[in-house]
Amino acid sequence: MRGAARTVRGLADQLWLRLPAPGWALPPPLLLLAVLLGSVGAQYSSDLCSWKGSGLTHEAHRKEVEQVYLRCSEGTVEWMYPTGALIVNFRPNTFVPTKHLTVCIKPTSGSSGASLYLEKTGALRLLVQDGAHSTRQVRCFGLDQGGLFVEASPQQDISRRTTGFQYELLRRRSGSDLLALSAPCRPCSDIEVLLAVCTSDFVVRGSIQNVTHEPEQQESAIYLQVSRLYRQKSRVFQPDPEGGGHWRGHIKTLLECGVRPGHGDFLFTGQMHFGEARLGCAPRFLDFQRMYRDAQEKGLNPCEISTE
């Protein structure tokens, strides 16, 4: 049904999250040599989900590159007093081929002291610049595109600096941009909506009570009153203290989508990323009912859900 494929601008219909893609950056010669040669004093960490280390273990006169190996689907990296560089290697214990996996990283609040690059065969592509505005934005890349190279910025005083980020490994969507989760705020097709109902971390029917904007994070928070809770992976939605059999909770999307409060019921779907609910497809509920019945008549529904 084409009527269901309208974009949510002014909360008209649907949203789809996209993460901005950073440009390529030329590496300093010294860093490029460190990547190619592994540095004179390379160190190695054990396999783990999260890593915490300190640049104070390095000798001041040596430009060391430390190898970090992470084998989980999610975790954190915290590098205190950053000096030299880290090479973060993602080696997940999974049967999914590397070419089908995407790595997403999100700098922690207050992270400083180093820049993050995507490195492959000596070439560096800038992901997060040290001191850049809105550094908490998520950056993603295909696991087959290279490794994560973390370069400490030259500092006279490193005593108050800590570089940190969360990471998640995701199964790559077919045809998705390697540096994005999806297209920016574009409408979902009928089949995408029906698949989202089957595969999303949360699926709820509800209305928007309020929208707040976070310009520094380039995000909007959408506060919902939920009348029907179909599924949720985490406890995003909690029972409404006022009762009535409703739930309340909030989900996030990009500021550029221009979401505003509006009237009517929607079917909200989405995924959990870094502990936050991110909006996926969100058709008006009446439109979802029509597309669901149309697919049901043709025997094309990928899964069943109540449309009442």
Coordinates of C-alpha atoms in Angstrom, one line a residue:
M1 CA 0.0 0.0 0.0
R2 CA 1.6 3.3 -1.1
G3 CA -0.5 5.2 1.4
A4 CA 1.6 3.8 4.2
A5 CA 4.9 4.9 2.7
R6 CA 5.0 8.5 3.9
T7 CA 8.0 9.9 5.7
V8 CA 7.7 11.2 9.3
R9 CA 8.3 14.9 9.0
G10 CA 6.0 16.6 11.4
L11 CA 5.2 13.1 12.5
A12 CA 3.3 12.2 9.4
D13 CA 4.2 8.5 9.1
Q14 CA 7.5 6.6 9.4
L15 CA 11.2 7.1 10.3
W16 CA 14.4 5.2 9.5
L17 CA 17.7 5.8 11.2
R18 CA 20.9 6.7 9.4
L19 CA 24.2 7.4 10.9
P20 CA 26.4 10.1 9.2
A21 CA 29.4 8.8 7.3
P22 CA 32.7 10.6 8.1
G23 CA 35.2 11.4 5.4
W24 CA 38.6 10.0 4.7
A25 CA 41.6 11.5 6.5
L26 CA 45.3 11.3 5.6
P27 CA 47.4 9.6 8.4
P28 CA 50.5 11.3 9.8
P29 CA 53.6 9.5 8.4
L30 CA 54.7 8.4 11.9
L31 CA 51.4 6.8 12.6
L32 CA 51.3 5.1 9.2
L33 CA 54.7 3.5 9.9
A34 CA 53.5 2.4 13.4
V35 CA 50.5 0.6 11.7
L36 CA 52.7 -1.0 9.1
L37 CA 55.5 -2.1 11.3
G38 CA 53.6 -2.7 14.5
S39 CA 55.8 -0.3 16.3
V40 CA 59.0 -1.1 18.1
G41 CA 57.4 -1.8 21.5
A42 CA 54.0 -3.4 20.7
Q43 CA 52.0 -4.8 23.6
Y44 CA 49.3 -7.4 23.5
S45 CA 46.1 -7.9 25.6
S46 CA 44.3 -11.1 26.3
D47 CA 40.9 -11.9 24.7
L48 CA 38.0 -10.3 26.4
C49 CA 34.7 -8.5 26.0
S50 CA 35.8 -5.1 27.5
W51 CA 39.2 -3.6 27.9
K52 CA 40.6 -1.1 30.3
G53 CA 44.2 0.1 30.2
S54 CA 46.5 3.0 30.8
G55 CA 49.1 4.8 28.7
L56 CA 51.2 5.2 31.8
T57 CA 52.5 1.7 31.2
H58 CA 54.4 3.0 28.2
E59 CA 57.8 4.5 28.4
A60 CA 57.6 8.2 27.7
H61 CA 60.2 8.1 24.8
R62 CA 58.5 5.2 22.9
K63 CA 55.6 5.5 20.5
E64 CA 54.1 2.1 21.4
V65 CA 51.1 0.5 19.6
E66 CA 49.1 -1.8 21.8
Q67 CA 47.0 -4.7 20.3
V68 CA 43.6 -5.2 21.9
Y69 CA 41.5 -8.3 21.0
L70 CA 37.8 -8.3 21.7
R71 CA 35.7 -11.5 21.1
C72 CA 32.2 -10.5 22.2
S73 CA 29.2 -9.0 20.4
E74 CA 29.3 -5.9 22.7
G75 CA 31.5 -4.3 25.3
T76 CA 33.5 -1.2 26.2
V77 CA 37.0 0.2 25.8
E78 CA 38.5 2.6 28.3
W79 CA 42.0 4.0 27.8
M80 CA 43.2 6.3 30.5
Y81 CA 46.2 8.7 30.0
P82 CA 46.3 7.8 26.3
T83 CA 49.8 7.8 24.7
G84 CA 50.9 6.1 21.6
A85 CA 48.2 4.1 19.9
L86 CA 45.8 1.1 20.1
I87 CA 44.8 -1.3 17.4
V88 CA 41.5 -2.8 18.4
N89 CA 40.8 -6.2 16.8
F90 CA 37.3 -7.6 16.7
R91 CA 37.3 -11.3 16.7
P92 CA 33.8 -12.4 17.5
N93 CA 33.0 -16.0 18.5
T94 CA 30.4 -16.5 15.8
F95 CA 29.7 -18.6 12.8
V96 CA 28.5 -15.5 10.8
P97 CA 31.1 -14.7 8.2
T98 CA 33.1 -11.5 8.7
K99 CA 31.7 -9.9 5.6
H100 CA 28.2 -10.1 7.1
L101 CA 29.1 -8.2 10.3
T102 CA 29.0 -4.5 11.1
V103 CA 30.9 -2.9 14.0
C104 CA 29.3 0.2 15.6
I105 CA 31.1 2.4 18.1
K106 CA 29.8 5.1 20.3
P107 CA 32.2 7.4 22.3
T108 CA 31.4 7.7 26.0
S109 CA 30.5 11.0 27.5
G110 CA 33.6 13.2 28.0
S111 CA 35.9 11.0 25.9
S112 CA 39.0 12.9 24.9
G113 CA 42.7 12.4 24.2
A114 CA 42.6 10.3 21.0
S115 CA 41.1 10.1 17.6
L116 CA 39.5 6.9 16.1
Y117 CA 40.3 5.7 12.6
L118 CA 39.4 2.7 10.5
E119 CA 42.6 1.1 9.4
K120 CA 43.3 -1.3 6.5
T121 CA 46.6 -2.1 4.9
G122 CA 48.1 1.1 6.2
A123 CA 45.4 3.5 5.1
L124 CA 43.5 5.4 7.8
R125 CA 39.9 6.7 7.5
L126 CA 38.8 9.1 10.2
L127 CA 35.8 8.0 12.3
V128 CA 35.9 10.3 15.3
Q129 CA 38.2 13.3 15.6
D130 CA 39.5 14.1 19.1
G131 CA 37.6 17.2 20.4
A132 CA 35.1 17.2 17.5
H133 CA 31.6 18.4 18.1
S134 CA 28.9 15.8 18.8
T135 CA 31.5 13.0 19.3
R136 CA 28.9 10.7 20.9
Q137 CA 27.3 10.0 17.5
V138 CA 27.5 6.4 16.5
R139 CA 30.0 5.4 13.7
C140 CA 29.7 2.0 11.9
F141 CA 31.8 0.1 9.5
G142 CA 31.9 -3.4 8.0
L143 CA 34.2 -5.8 9.9
D144 CA 35.8 -6.8 6.6
Q145 CA 36.7 -3.1 6.0
G146 CA 39.6 -3.1 8.5
G147 CA 40.4 -2.7 12.2
L148 CA 40.0 0.2 14.6
F149 CA 43.1 2.3 15.1
V150 CA 43.0 4.7 18.2
E151 CA 45.7 7.4 18.0
A152 CA 46.5 9.4 21.1
S153 CA 46.8 13.2 20.5
P154 CA 50.0 14.9 21.5
Q155 CA 49.4 16.5 24.9
Q156 CA 51.5 18.3 27.4
D157 CA 49.3 17.1 30.2
I158 CA 47.4 13.7 29.9
S159 CA 46.4 13.5 33.5
R160 CA 42.8 14.3 33.0
R161 CA 42.2 12.6 29.7
T162 CA 40.4 9.3 29.1
T163 CA 39.3 7.9 25.7
G164 CA 36.4 5.5 25.9
F165 CA 33.7 4.0 23.7
Q166 CA 31.1 1.3 23.6
Y167 CA 31.0 -1.2 20.7
E168 CA 28.4 -3.5 19.2
L169 CA 28.6 -6.1 16.5
L170 CA 25.5 -6.3 14.2
R171 CA 24.6 -8.7 11.4
R172 CA 24.7 -6.5 8.3
R173 CA 21.4 -5.8 6.6
S174 CA 21.3 -6.7 2.9
G175 CA 22.3 -3.9 0.7
S176 CA 23.0 -1.5 3.6
D177 CA 25.7 1.2 3.4
L178 CA 28.8 0.0 5.2
L179 CA 28.9 3.3 7.2
A180 CA 25.2 3.5 8.0
L181 CA 22.5 1.5 9.6
S182 CA 20.0 2.6 7.0
A183 CA 18.9 5.6 4.9
P184 CA 18.1 9.0 6.6
C185 CA 14.5 9.2 7.8
R186 CA 13.2 7.5 4.6
P187 CA 9.9 5.8 4.5
C188 CA 9.8 2.1 5.0
S189 CA 8.2 0.0 2.2
D190 CA 5.4 -2.4 3.0
I191 CA 7.6 -5.4 3.2
E192 CA 10.1 -3.6 5.4
V193 CA 7.3 -2.8 7.8
L194 CA 6.1 -6.4 7.9
L195 CA 9.6 -7.7 8.4
A196 CA 10.2 -5.1 11.1
V197 CA 7.2 -6.5 13.0
C198 CA 8.9 -9.9 13.0
T199 CA 12.5 -9.0 13.7
S200 CA 12.5 -5.8 15.8
D201 CA 13.6 -5.7 19.4
F202 CA 10.4 -3.8 20.3
V203 CA 7.0 -3.6 18.6
V204 CA 4.3 -1.4 20.2
R205 CA 1.1 0.4 19.4
G206 CA 0.8 3.9 20.8
S207 CA 0.7 7.6 20.5
I208 CA 3.2 10.4 20.9
Q209 CA 2.9 12.4 24.1
N210 CA 6.0 14.7 23.7
V211 CA 9.2 15.1 21.7
T212 CA 12.4 16.7 23.0
H213 CA 15.4 17.6 21.0
E214 CA 19.1 17.3 21.9
P215 CA 21.0 19.5 19.4
E216 CA 24.4 18.6 20.8
Q217 CA 23.8 14.9 20.3
Q218 CA 21.8 15.5 17.0
E219 CA 19.0 13.3 18.4
S220 CA 15.3 13.6 19.3
A221 CA 13.6 11.7 22.1
I222 CA 10.0 10.6 21.4
Y223 CA 7.9 9.9 24.6
L224 CA 5.1 7.4 24.0
Q225 CA 2.0 6.2 25.7
V226 CA 1.6 2.6 24.7
S227 CA -1.8 0.9 24.5
R228 CA -0.6 -2.4 23.2
L229 CA 2.8 -4.0 23.9
Y230 CA 3.6 -6.7 21.4
R231 CA 7.2 -7.3 22.2
Q232 CA 10.2 -5.7 23.9
K233 CA 13.7 -7.0 24.3
S234 CA 14.6 -4.7 27.2
R235 CA 12.3 -3.0 29.7
V236 CA 12.1 0.2 27.6
F237 CA 8.4 0.5 28.3
Q238 CA 7.1 0.4 31.9
P239 CA 3.5 0.3 33.3
D240 CA 2.0 3.7 33.4
P241 CA 1.8 4.8 37.1
E242 CA -1.6 6.2 36.4
G243 CA -2.9 2.8 35.4
G244 CA -5.4 2.1 32.7
G245 CA -3.4 -0.8 31.3
H246 CA -1.0 1.5 29.4
W247 CA 2.8 1.7 29.3
R248 CA 5.2 4.6 29.0
G249 CA 8.7 4.9 27.6
H250 CA 10.8 6.8 25.1
I251 CA 12.7 6.0 21.9
K252 CA 15.3 8.0 20.0
T253 CA 15.9 9.0 16.4
L254 CA 17.9 11.5 14.5
L255 CA 17.3 15.2 15.0
E256 CA 17.3 15.7 11.2
C257 CA 14.1 13.7 10.9
G258 CA 12.2 16.6 12.4
V259 CA 9.8 14.6 14.5
R260 CA 7.0 16.7 16.2
P261 CA 4.1 15.7 18.5
G262 CA 1.0 14.6 16.6
H263 CA -2.3 12.8 16.9
G264 CA -3.3 9.2 16.3
D265 CA -1.9 5.8 16.9
F266 CA 1.2 4.4 15.3
L267 CA 2.9 1.0 15.2
F268 CA 6.4 1.7 16.5
T269 CA 9.2 -0.8 15.8
G270 CA 13.0 -0.6 16.3
Q271 CA 16.2 -2.0 17.8
M272 CA 18.2 -1.6 21.0
H273 CA 21.6 0.0 20.4
F274 CA 24.0 0.8 23.3
G275 CA 21.2 0.4 25.8
E276 CA 18.9 2.8 24.0
A277 CA 15.7 2.1 22.0
R278 CA 16.2 3.4 18.4
L279 CA 13.2 4.0 16.1
G280 CA 12.9 1.9 13.0
C281 CA 9.7 1.8 11.0
A282 CA 6.7 3.6 12.4
P283 CA 3.6 3.6 10.1
R284 CA 0.2 4.9 11.2
F285 CA -1.6 2.0 12.7
L286 CA -4.5 2.2 10.2
D287 CA -2.0 2.0 7.4
F288 CA -0.3 -1.0 9.0
Q289 CA -3.7 -2.7 9.3
R290 CA -4.3 -2.2 5.6
M291 CA -0.9 -3.5 4.5
Y292 CA -1.1 -6.5 6.9
R293 CA -4.5 -7.6 5.6
D294 CA -3.3 -7.1 2.0
A295 CA -0.3 -9.4 2.6
Q296 CA -2.4 -11.9 4.6
E297 CA -4.8 -12.3 1.6
K298 CA -1.8 -13.0 -0.6
G299 CA -0.2 -15.4 2.0
L300 CA 2.9 -13.2 2.2
N301 CA 3.0 -12.3 5.9
P302 CA 6.4 -13.3 7.3
C303 CA 4.8 -13.7 10.8
E304 CA 1.5 -13.2 12.6
I305 CA 0.4 -10.3 14.8
S306 CA -2.9 -9.0 16.1
T307 CA -4.1 -6.0 14.1
E308 CA -7.0 -5.2 16.5

